[in-house]
mmCIF file of C-alpha atoms in Angstrom:
data_model
loop_
_atom_site.group_PDB
_atom_site.id
_atom_site.type_symbol
_atom_site.label_atom_id
_atom_site.label_comp_id
_atom_site.label_asym_id
_atom_site.label_seq_id
_atom_site.Cartn_x
_atom_site.Cartn_y
_atom_site.Cartn_z
ATOM 1 C CA MET A 34 -48.120 -83.587 -172.455
ATOM 2 C CA GLY A 35 -49.041 -85.103 -169.072
ATOM 3 C CA SER A 36 -48.398 -83.260 -165.822
ATOM 4 C CA LEU A 37 -45.544 -85.571 -164.775
ATOM 5 C CA GLU A 38 -43.862 -85.304 -168.167
ATOM 6 C CA ARG A 39 -44.280 -81.528 -168.150
ATOM 7 C CA GLN A 40 -42.779 -81.317 -164.658
ATOM 8 C CA SER A 41 -39.746 -83.334 -165.773
ATOM 9 C CA LYS A 42 -39.061 -80.789 -168.520
ATOM 10 C CA LEU A 43 -39.034 -77.809 -166.132
ATOM 11 C CA PRO A 44 -35.855 -76.549 -164.437
ATOM 12 C CA PRO A 45 -35.282 -78.613 -161.272
ATOM 13 C CA ILE A 46 -35.258 -76.968 -157.840
ATOM 14 C CA LEU A 47 -31.879 -77.664 -156.192
ATOM 15 C CA ASP A 48 -30.789 -77.059 -152.586
ATOM 16 C CA PHE A 49 -27.402 -75.299 -152.596
ATOM 17 C CA SER A 50 -26.730 -76.168 -148.964
ATOM 18 C CA ALA A 51 -26.037 -79.731 -150.147
ATOM 19 C CA PHE A 52 -23.022 -78.474 -152.127
ATOM 20 C CA ARG A 53 -21.695 -76.326 -149.291
ATOM 21 C CA GLY A 54 -22.335 -78.878 -146.542
ATOM 22 C CA GLU A 55 -20.305 -81.796 -145.141
ATOM 23 C CA ASN A 56 -22.600 -84.628 -146.245
ATOM 24 C CA GLU A 57 -20.735 -86.221 -149.167
ATOM 25 C CA VAL A 58 -23.722 -88.317 -150.248
ATOM 26 C CA ALA A 59 -25.978 -85.245 -150.428
ATOM 27 C CA LYS A 60 -23.274 -83.313 -152.288
ATOM 28 C CA ALA A 61 -22.826 -86.101 -154.838
ATOM 29 C CA GLU A 62 -26.586 -86.218 -155.482
ATOM 30 C CA PHE A 63 -26.692 -82.431 -155.847
ATOM 31 C CA LEU A 64 -23.863 -82.510 -158.409
ATOM 32 C CA ARG A 65 -25.526 -85.341 -160.349
ATOM 33 C CA ALA A 66 -28.786 -83.366 -160.588
ATOM 34 C CA LEU A 67 -26.928 -80.142 -161.395
ATOM 35 C CA GLY A 68 -24.923 -81.750 -164.193
ATOM 36 C CA GLN A 69 -28.057 -83.277 -165.689
ATOM 37 C CA ALA A 70 -29.864 -79.928 -165.613
ATOM 38 C CA CYS A 71 -26.921 -78.149 -167.263
ATOM 39 C CA ARG A 72 -26.674 -80.738 -170.029
ATOM 40 C CA ASP A 73 -30.397 -81.039 -170.774
ATOM 41 C CA LYS A 74 -31.957 -77.667 -169.945
ATOM 42 C CA GLY A 75 -29.299 -75.096 -169.061
ATOM 43 C CA PHE A 76 -31.676 -73.976 -166.286
ATOM 44 C CA PHE A 77 -32.277 -74.761 -162.622
ATOM 45 C CA GLN A 78 -33.690 -73.029 -159.553
ATOM 46 C CA LEU A 79 -31.478 -72.625 -156.476
ATOM 47 C CA THR A 80 -32.719 -72.500 -152.881
ATOM 48 C CA ASN A 81 -30.789 -72.126 -149.591
ATOM 49 C CA HIS A 82 -28.250 -69.969 -151.409
ATOM 50 C CA GLY A 83 -27.416 -67.724 -148.442
ATOM 51 C CA ILE A 84 -28.676 -64.386 -149.795
ATOM 52 C CA ASP A 85 -30.431 -62.385 -147.064
ATOM 53 C CA PRO A 86 -34.196 -62.168 -147.732
ATOM 54 C CA ASP A 87 -34.126 -58.566 -146.468
ATOM 55 C CA LEU A 88 -31.584 -57.673 -149.146
ATOM 56 C CA GLN A 89 -33.852 -59.263 -151.751
ATOM 57 C CA ARG A 90 -36.756 -57.204 -150.425
ATOM 58 C CA ARG A 91 -34.696 -54.005 -150.582
ATOM 59 C CA ILE A 92 -33.521 -54.583 -154.163
ATOM 60 C CA PHE A 93 -37.131 -55.055 -155.280
ATOM 61 C CA ALA A 94 -38.062 -51.829 -153.449
ATOM 62 C CA ALA A 95 -35.205 -50.014 -155.192
ATOM 63 C CA SER A 96 -36.426 -51.323 -158.544
ATOM 64 C CA LYS A 97 -39.965 -50.111 -157.957
ATOM 65 C CA GLU A 98 -38.692 -46.721 -156.786
ATOM 66 C CA LEU A 99 -36.768 -46.297 -160.036
ATOM 67 C CA PHE A 100 -39.514 -47.354 -162.404
ATOM 68 C CA ASP A 101 -42.152 -45.280 -160.612
ATOM 69 C CA LEU A 102 -40.257 -42.121 -161.622
ATOM 70 C CA PRO A 103 -41.596 -39.938 -164.452
ATOM 71 C CA LEU A 104 -40.118 -40.857 -167.818
ATOM 72 C CA GLU A 105 -38.293 -37.521 -168.088
ATOM 73 C CA GLU A 106 -36.350 -38.346 -164.912
ATOM 74 C CA LYS A 107 -35.416 -41.819 -166.123
ATOM 75 C CA LEU A 108 -34.285 -40.451 -169.488
ATOM 76 C CA LYS A 109 -31.669 -38.327 -167.717
ATOM 77 C CA ALA A 110 -29.809 -41.608 -167.196
ATOM 78 C CA LYS A 111 -30.466 -43.077 -170.656
ATOM 79 C CA LEU A 112 -28.295 -45.920 -171.937
ATOM 80 C CA MET A 113 -26.209 -44.504 -174.788
ATOM 81 C CA PRO A 114 -23.290 -45.740 -176.935
ATOM 82 C CA GLY A 115 -20.835 -43.750 -174.807
ATOM 83 C CA THR A 116 -22.065 -44.808 -171.366
ATOM 84 C CA SER A 117 -20.063 -48.052 -171.117
ATOM 85 C CA GLY A 118 -23.157 -50.222 -171.067
ATOM 86 C CA ARG A 119 -24.627 -48.357 -168.089
ATOM 87 C CA GLY A 120 -27.924 -46.526 -167.786
ATOM 88 C CA TYR A 121 -31.667 -46.670 -168.392
ATOM 89 C CA GLU A 122 -33.108 -48.662 -171.285
ATOM 90 C CA THR A 123 -36.456 -47.440 -172.597
ATOM 91 C CA ILE A 124 -39.373 -49.697 -173.488
ATOM 92 C CA GLY A 125 -38.652 -51.027 -176.969
ATOM 93 C CA GLY A 126 -34.941 -50.290 -176.701
ATOM 94 C CA GLN A 127 -33.861 -53.898 -177.182
ATOM 95 C CA MET A 128 -35.019 -56.657 -179.516
ATOM 96 C CA LEU A 129 -33.807 -60.069 -178.433
ATOM 97 C CA GLU A 130 -35.943 -62.178 -180.760
ATOM 98 C CA PRO A 131 -35.407 -61.657 -184.510
ATOM 99 C CA GLY A 132 -38.693 -61.294 -186.341
ATOM 100 C CA SER A 133 -40.647 -60.148 -183.284
ATOM 101 C CA ALA A 134 -41.322 -56.591 -182.134
ATOM 102 C CA PRO A 135 -38.910 -54.781 -179.770
ATOM 103 C CA ASP A 136 -39.214 -55.934 -176.157
ATOM 104 C CA THR A 137 -41.936 -54.356 -174.009
ATOM 105 C CA LYS A 138 -39.743 -53.861 -170.951
ATOM 106 C CA GLU A 139 -37.744 -51.086 -169.345
ATOM 107 C CA ALA A 140 -34.529 -51.642 -167.427
ATOM 108 C CA ILE A 141 -31.389 -50.160 -165.981
ATOM 109 C CA TYR A 142 -27.870 -51.529 -166.335
ATOM 110 C CA LEU A 143 -25.559 -51.250 -163.327
ATOM 111 C CA GLY A 144 -22.131 -52.655 -162.618
ATOM 112 C CA GLU A 145 -19.080 -52.198 -160.468
ATOM 113 C CA ASP A 146 -18.927 -48.417 -159.983
ATOM 114 C CA LEU A 147 -15.560 -47.312 -161.382
ATOM 115 C CA PRO A 148 -14.415 -43.664 -161.595
ATOM 116 C CA ALA A 149 -13.264 -42.126 -164.859
ATOM 117 C CA ASP A 150 -9.597 -42.318 -163.824
ATOM 118 C CA HIS A 151 -9.699 -46.021 -162.924
ATOM 119 C CA PRO A 152 -7.081 -47.991 -164.917
ATOM 120 C CA ARG A 153 -9.718 -50.328 -166.395
ATOM 121 C CA VAL A 154 -11.783 -47.344 -167.570
ATOM 122 C CA LEU A 155 -8.744 -45.573 -169.008
ATOM 123 C CA LYS A 156 -7.875 -48.724 -170.957
ATOM 124 C CA GLY A 157 -11.392 -48.777 -172.419
ATOM 125 C CA GLU A 158 -12.251 -52.225 -171.060
ATOM 126 C CA TYR A 159 -15.682 -53.476 -172.042
ATOM 127 C CA GLY A 160 -18.464 -52.611 -169.572
ATOM 128 C CA CYS A 161 -16.261 -50.536 -167.253
ATOM 129 C CA GLY A 162 -17.301 -47.121 -165.980
ATOM 130 C CA SER A 163 -19.402 -45.185 -163.522
ATOM 131 C CA ASN A 164 -23.005 -46.101 -162.886
ATOM 132 C CA ILE A 165 -25.605 -43.806 -164.382
ATOM 133 C CA TYR A 166 -28.941 -43.436 -162.624
ATOM 134 C CA PRO A 167 -31.430 -40.620 -161.891
ATOM 135 C CA SER A 168 -29.828 -38.350 -159.284
ATOM 136 C CA CYS A 169 -33.177 -37.831 -157.548
ATOM 137 C CA LEU A 170 -32.938 -41.389 -156.194
ATOM 138 C CA GLY A 171 -30.088 -40.420 -153.881
ATOM 139 C CA PRO A 172 -26.962 -42.271 -152.684
ATOM 140 C CA GLN A 173 -28.831 -44.800 -150.505
ATOM 141 C CA TRP A 174 -30.532 -46.199 -153.610
ATOM 142 C CA HIS A 175 -27.161 -46.778 -155.255
ATOM 143 C CA GLU A 176 -25.667 -48.258 -152.068
ATOM 144 C CA THR A 177 -28.447 -50.853 -151.937
ATOM 145 C CA CYS A 178 -27.784 -51.809 -155.549
ATOM 146 C CA MET A 179 -24.043 -52.154 -154.903
ATOM 147 C CA GLU A 180 -24.624 -54.236 -151.771
ATOM 148 C CA TYR A 181 -26.769 -56.562 -153.837
ATOM 149 C CA PHE A 182 -24.192 -56.580 -156.655
ATOM 150 C CA GLN A 183 -21.458 -57.744 -154.259
ATOM 151 C CA ALA A 184 -23.686 -60.463 -152.770
ATOM 152 C CA MET A 185 -24.437 -61.746 -156.272
ATOM 153 C CA ASP A 186 -20.775 -61.690 -157.245
ATOM 154 C CA THR A 187 -19.966 -63.946 -154.277
ATOM 155 C CA LEU A 188 -22.816 -66.329 -155.048
ATOM 156 C CA ALA A 189 -21.842 -66.494 -158.735
ATOM 157 C CA ARG A 190 -18.303 -67.573 -157.841
ATOM 158 C CA ASP A 191 -19.700 -70.356 -155.657
ATOM 159 C CA VAL A 192 -22.041 -71.492 -158.426
ATOM 160 C CA MET A 193 -19.104 -71.615 -160.859
ATOM 161 C CA ARG A 194 -17.270 -73.983 -158.499
ATOM 162 C CA ALA A 195 -20.339 -76.226 -158.411
ATOM 163 C CA LEU A 196 -20.571 -76.170 -162.212
ATOM 164 C CA ALA A 197 -16.933 -77.273 -162.448
ATOM 165 C CA ALA A 198 -17.464 -80.139 -160.008
ATOM 166 C CA ALA A 199 -20.553 -81.276 -161.940
ATOM 167 C CA LEU A 200 -18.385 -81.470 -165.094
ATOM 168 C CA ASN A 201 -15.979 -83.814 -163.257
ATOM 169 C CA ILE A 202 -13.151 -81.309 -163.551
ATOM 170 C CA PRO A 203 -11.359 -79.780 -160.548
ATOM 171 C CA GLU A 204 -13.680 -77.646 -158.435
ATOM 172 C CA ASP A 205 -11.240 -74.723 -158.690
ATOM 173 C CA TYR A 206 -10.925 -74.949 -162.499
ATOM 174 C CA PHE A 207 -12.822 -71.695 -163.102
ATOM 175 C CA ASP A 208 -11.027 -69.749 -160.351
ATOM 176 C CA ARG A 209 -8.674 -68.014 -162.815
ATOM 177 C CA PHE A 210 -11.779 -66.862 -164.657
ATOM 178 C CA THR A 211 -13.587 -65.651 -161.521
ATOM 179 C CA ASP A 212 -10.765 -64.355 -159.285
ATOM 180 C CA ALA A 213 -9.876 -61.397 -161.480
ATOM 181 C CA GLU A 214 -12.043 -58.280 -161.710
ATOM 182 C CA PRO A 215 -15.290 -59.596 -163.171
ATOM 183 C CA THR A 216 -17.419 -58.650 -166.106
ATOM 184 C CA ALA A 217 -20.774 -58.567 -164.355
ATOM 185 C CA THR A 218 -23.973 -56.615 -164.840
ATOM 186 C CA LEU A 219 -26.869 -56.052 -162.466
ATOM 187 C CA ARG A 220 -30.078 -55.267 -164.272
ATOM 188 C CA LEU A 221 -33.338 -54.091 -162.722
ATOM 189 C CA VAL A 222 -36.217 -54.849 -165.100
ATOM 190 C CA HIS A 223 -39.866 -53.810 -165.192
ATOM 191 C CA TYR A 224 -42.462 -55.356 -167.488
ATOM 192 C CA PRO A 225 -45.602 -53.182 -167.633
ATOM 193 C CA PRO A 226 -48.947 -55.005 -167.632
ATOM 194 C CA THR A 227 -49.695 -56.454 -171.064
ATOM 195 C CA PRO A 228 -52.704 -58.777 -170.573
ATOM 196 C CA THR A 229 -53.295 -58.891 -174.330
ATOM 197 C CA THR A 230 -50.512 -58.666 -176.877
ATOM 198 C CA SER A 231 -50.091 -59.093 -180.588
ATOM 199 C CA GLU A 232 -48.513 -62.242 -181.991
ATOM 200 C CA LYS A 233 -45.133 -60.502 -182.269
ATOM 201 C CA GLU A 234 -45.048 -58.678 -178.926
ATOM 202 C CA ARG A 235 -42.962 -60.026 -176.073
ATOM 203 C CA GLY A 236 -42.059 -58.697 -172.669
ATOM 204 C CA CYS A 237 -38.670 -60.138 -173.478
ATOM 205 C CA GLY A 238 -38.221 -61.934 -176.776
ATOM 206 C CA ALA A 239 -37.110 -65.543 -177.077
ATOM 207 C CA HIS A 240 -33.332 -65.738 -176.758
ATOM 208 C CA ARG A 241 -30.383 -67.460 -175.162
ATOM 209 C CA ASP A 242 -28.379 -65.386 -172.682
ATOM 210 C CA PHE A 243 -25.079 -64.043 -173.924
ATOM 211 C CA GLY A 244 -22.682 -64.606 -171.045
ATOM 212 C CA CYS A 245 -21.560 -67.288 -168.636
ATOM 213 C CA ILE A 246 -24.311 -67.593 -165.992
ATOM 214 C CA THR A 247 -27.360 -65.564 -165.011
ATOM 215 C CA LEU A 248 -28.791 -65.438 -161.487
ATOM 216 C CA LEU A 249 -32.392 -64.240 -161.697
ATOM 217 C CA LEU A 250 -34.543 -63.092 -158.804
ATOM 218 C CA GLN A 251 -38.159 -62.851 -159.987
ATOM 219 C CA ASP A 252 -41.249 -61.623 -158.203
ATOM 220 C CA ARG A 253 -44.416 -63.689 -157.841
ATOM 221 C CA VAL A 254 -46.151 -62.436 -160.986
ATOM 222 C CA GLY A 255 -44.625 -65.081 -163.244
ATOM 223 C CA GLY A 256 -44.184 -64.865 -167.009
ATOM 224 C CA LEU A 257 -40.785 -66.486 -167.471
ATOM 225 C CA GLN A 258 -40.998 -69.330 -169.968
ATOM 226 C CA VAL A 259 -38.315 -71.858 -170.919
ATOM 227 C CA GLN A 260 -38.549 -73.695 -174.211
ATOM 228 C CA ASP A 261 -38.648 -77.455 -174.439
ATOM 229 C CA GLU A 262 -36.388 -77.492 -177.465
ATOM 230 C CA GLU A 263 -37.449 -80.985 -178.548
ATOM 231 C CA THR A 264 -41.091 -79.961 -179.018
ATOM 232 C CA GLY A 265 -40.744 -76.165 -179.308
ATOM 233 C CA GLU A 266 -43.273 -75.633 -176.510
ATOM 234 C CA PHE A 267 -42.660 -72.837 -174.008
ATOM 235 C CA LEU A 268 -43.206 -73.930 -170.389
ATOM 236 C CA ASP A 269 -43.958 -71.580 -167.497
ATOM 237 C CA VAL A 270 -41.337 -71.435 -164.734
ATOM 238 C CA GLU A 271 -43.363 -70.959 -161.577
ATOM 239 C CA PRO A 272 -41.714 -68.513 -159.149
ATOM 240 C CA VAL A 273 -40.334 -70.058 -155.959
ATOM 241 C CA PRO A 274 -40.224 -67.287 -153.307
ATOM 242 C CA GLY A 275 -36.634 -66.273 -152.599
ATOM 243 C CA ALA A 276 -35.099 -68.774 -155.041
ATOM 244 C CA TYR A 277 -32.782 -67.897 -157.903
ATOM 245 C CA VAL A 278 -33.442 -69.102 -161.413
ATOM 246 C CA VAL A 279 -29.962 -69.898 -162.718
ATOM 247 C CA ASN A 280 -29.279 -70.369 -166.392
ATOM 248 C CA LEU A 281 -26.224 -70.858 -168.534
ATOM 249 C CA GLY A 282 -25.447 -68.516 -171.398
ATOM 250 C CA ASN A 283 -23.849 -68.899 -174.805
ATOM 251 C CA LEU A 284 -20.397 -68.224 -173.385
ATOM 252 C CA MET A 285 -20.613 -71.269 -171.103
ATOM 253 C CA ALA A 286 -22.059 -73.435 -173.886
ATOM 254 C CA ARG A 287 -19.174 -72.517 -176.171
ATOM 255 C CA TRP A 288 -16.544 -72.926 -173.450
ATOM 256 C CA THR A 289 -17.739 -76.439 -172.587
ATOM 257 C CA ASN A 290 -18.074 -77.343 -176.281
ATOM 258 C CA HIS A 291 -21.832 -77.814 -175.668
ATOM 259 C CA HIS A 292 -21.482 -80.408 -172.939
ATOM 260 C CA TYR A 293 -23.419 -77.719 -171.057
ATOM 261 C CA THR A 294 -26.198 -75.967 -172.944
ATOM 262 C CA SER A 295 -27.773 -72.541 -173.063
ATOM 263 C CA ASN A 296 -31.513 -72.640 -173.580
ATOM 264 C CA THR A 297 -34.098 -70.445 -175.266
ATOM 265 C CA HIS A 298 -36.396 -68.531 -172.931
ATOM 266 C CA ARG A 299 -38.671 -65.495 -172.970
ATOM 267 C CA VAL A 300 -40.990 -63.406 -170.782
ATOM 268 C CA MET A 301 -44.687 -63.021 -171.570
ATOM 269 C CA ASN A 302 -46.283 -60.736 -168.991
ATOM 270 C CA ARG A 303 -49.982 -61.270 -169.587
ATOM 271 C CA SER A 304 -50.756 -60.337 -165.988
ATOM 272 C CA PRO A 305 -52.878 -57.257 -165.195
ATOM 273 C CA THR A 306 -50.031 -56.116 -162.908
ATOM 274 C CA GLY A 307 -46.445 -55.147 -163.605
ATOM 275 C CA ARG A 308 -43.650 -57.691 -163.273
ATOM 276 C CA TYR A 309 -40.285 -56.945 -161.661
ATOM 277 C CA SER A 310 -37.189 -59.083 -162.022
ATOM 278 C CA VAL A 311 -33.547 -58.659 -161.051
ATOM 279 C CA PRO A 312 -31.103 -60.600 -163.234
ATOM 280 C CA PHE A 313 -27.371 -60.653 -162.475
ATOM 281 C CA PHE A 314 -25.272 -61.491 -165.524
ATOM 282 C CA TYR A 315 -21.861 -62.911 -164.670
ATOM 283 C CA SER A 316 -19.071 -63.470 -167.197
ATOM 284 C CA GLY A 317 -15.854 -63.348 -165.196
ATOM 285 C CA ASN A 318 -12.577 -61.902 -166.415
ATOM 286 C CA ALA A 319 -13.094 -59.844 -169.590
ATOM 287 C CA LYS A 320 -9.514 -60.557 -170.716
ATOM 288 C CA TYR A 321 -9.855 -64.311 -170.331
ATOM 289 C CA THR A 322 -9.429 -66.262 -173.563
ATOM 290 C CA LEU A 323 -12.087 -68.908 -174.090
ATOM 291 C CA GLU A 324 -10.775 -72.212 -175.364
ATOM 292 C CA THR A 325 -12.429 -75.613 -175.109
ATOM 293 C CA ILE A 326 -11.929 -77.154 -171.670
ATOM 294 C CA PRO A 327 -9.477 -80.074 -171.820
ATOM 295 C CA GLY A 328 -11.347 -83.358 -171.882
ATOM 296 C CA LEU A 329 -14.420 -81.854 -173.569
ATOM 297 C CA GLU A 330 -13.034 -81.776 -177.126
ATOM 298 C CA GLN A 331 -15.499 -84.430 -178.285
ATOM 299 C CA ARG A 332 -18.710 -82.517 -178.860
ATOM 300 C CA PRO A 333 -21.989 -84.313 -177.961
ATOM 301 C CA GLN A 334 -23.309 -84.151 -181.518
ATOM 302 C CA GLN A 335 -26.729 -85.681 -180.872
ATOM 303 C CA ALA A 336 -27.567 -83.128 -178.185
ATOM 304 C CA VAL A 337 -26.266 -80.250 -180.307
ATOM 305 C CA ALA A 338 -28.268 -81.325 -183.355
ATOM 306 C CA ARG A 339 -31.443 -81.617 -181.283
ATOM 307 C CA LYS A 340 -31.098 -78.207 -179.647
ATOM 308 C CA TYR A 341 -29.273 -76.043 -182.184
ATOM 309 C CA GLY A 342 -29.453 -77.664 -185.602
ATOM 310 C CA PRO A 343 -27.221 -76.087 -188.260
ATOM 311 C CA ALA A 344 -26.498 -72.967 -186.156
ATOM 312 C CA ILE A 345 -23.477 -74.634 -184.531
ATOM 313 C CA PRO A 346 -20.364 -75.019 -186.736
ATOM 314 C CA SER A 347 -18.952 -78.516 -187.022
ATOM 315 C CA GLU A 348 -15.356 -77.311 -186.690
ATOM 316 C CA PRO A 349 -13.811 -76.705 -183.233
ATOM 317 C CA TYR A 350 -14.145 -73.165 -181.919
ATOM 318 C CA GLY A 351 -11.147 -70.883 -182.167
ATOM 319 C CA PRO A 352 -9.980 -68.813 -179.174
ATOM 320 C CA VAL A 353 -11.863 -65.607 -178.363
ATOM 321 C CA SER A 354 -11.707 -63.215 -175.443
ATOM 322 C CA VAL A 355 -14.683 -62.836 -173.128
ATOM 323 C CA ALA A 356 -14.905 -59.127 -174.011
ATOM 324 C CA GLU A 357 -14.981 -59.747 -177.767
ATOM 325 C CA PHE A 358 -17.585 -62.469 -177.453
ATOM 326 C CA LEU A 359 -19.933 -60.403 -175.270
ATOM 327 C CA ARG A 360 -19.564 -57.165 -177.218
ATOM 328 C CA ASP A 361 -20.662 -58.825 -180.451
ATOM 329 C CA GLN A 362 -23.750 -60.432 -178.908
ATOM 330 C CA PHE A 363 -24.779 -57.281 -177.044
ATOM 331 C CA VAL A 364 -24.452 -55.010 -180.086
ATOM 332 C CA GLN A 365 -26.502 -57.289 -182.327
ATOM 333 C CA SER A 366 -29.526 -57.291 -179.985
ATOM 334 C CA TYR A 367 -29.722 -53.483 -179.967
ATOM 335 C CA LYS A 368 -29.045 -53.210 -183.696
ATOM 336 C CA ARG A 369 -32.153 -55.319 -184.366
ATOM 337 C CA ALA A 370 -34.293 -52.811 -182.445
ATOM 338 C CA ASP A 371 -32.738 -49.876 -184.313
ATOM 339 C CA ASP A 372 -33.293 -51.573 -187.672
ATOM 340 C CA TYR A 373 -36.928 -52.221 -186.783
ATOM 341 C CA ARG A 374 -37.849 -48.590 -186.040
ATOM 342 C CA PRO A 375 -37.528 -47.041 -189.527
ATOM 343 C CA LYS A 376 -39.752 -49.793 -190.974
ATOM 344 C CA THR A 377 -42.371 -49.118 -188.309
ATOM 345 C CA VAL A 378 -42.353 -45.377 -188.987
ATOM 346 C CA GLY A 379 -42.536 -45.929 -192.723
ATOM 347 C CA ALA A 380 -45.438 -48.345 -192.394
ATOM 348 C CA THR A 381 -47.544 -45.903 -190.387
ATOM 349 C CA ALA A 382 -46.655 -42.668 -192.105
#
């Protein structure tokens, strides 16, 4: 593959100020490029997004402070079935790619910090609860994470309006999905140095994201790879300082009846240094019922066949709530890691 052809297959770098500005010609060109990226790749990089570089610096510092702690401290905040999807995930805790080994990453899940007596918590809504993190980090650490969470929530809502406009539906179409209390997760992730790995080992296994959109802030180490799903080749996404890698998840692909696509990607940290990334997973109102957007009932069969093959049913999707859809996808990824462990122990006993 030549350099120009390879470049054309990578996520484009888009200037968000064109969407927010007054220049209608620039906005129209932005939306054309955005729509093309969402149909072909499900990925793009976003610059001039309005997030304070100092806040980005502080969230990376908070991430490093967490992962530098001794393991026994991090395990005090371990992600467990009863922690509402909050807490510390150990290396090997998740397995996103069937047939590989569990992911060689550690992470923490954070969200809107809700007390035990909050109505959403009392109702048992998916992903609702108090944040769990090592107490030795102190309140300032948590405040930085929540400041970043709120900034990402605002940016995600703006991105959703752009995605609607690029679909040629009203710009406010997704507002009912985004205006209610959101299902959103902030994740701080650390990939230890793995300059040589086995064939099955991944920092993060090949997968499509579960939810609606992901806003990823990555450091300069690199390692994120997006698959060219026509050839199967994984292409490196070079970090752009301060930019967000934005990708669409399975929820958005389903909702748009695959007019927009989610794409397979992975992380291979073959650097001699650790890699830090900060993804923000946004999926809007957990109670929202997903049904095909009017006007998108005719599925683009050629694109679906090329990217997904027989995995996509030919019949129209039935309605499903956001919470039900996400819970099923989340549970399956952790079940794979649990199923893998007994085989590993048995093989080495």
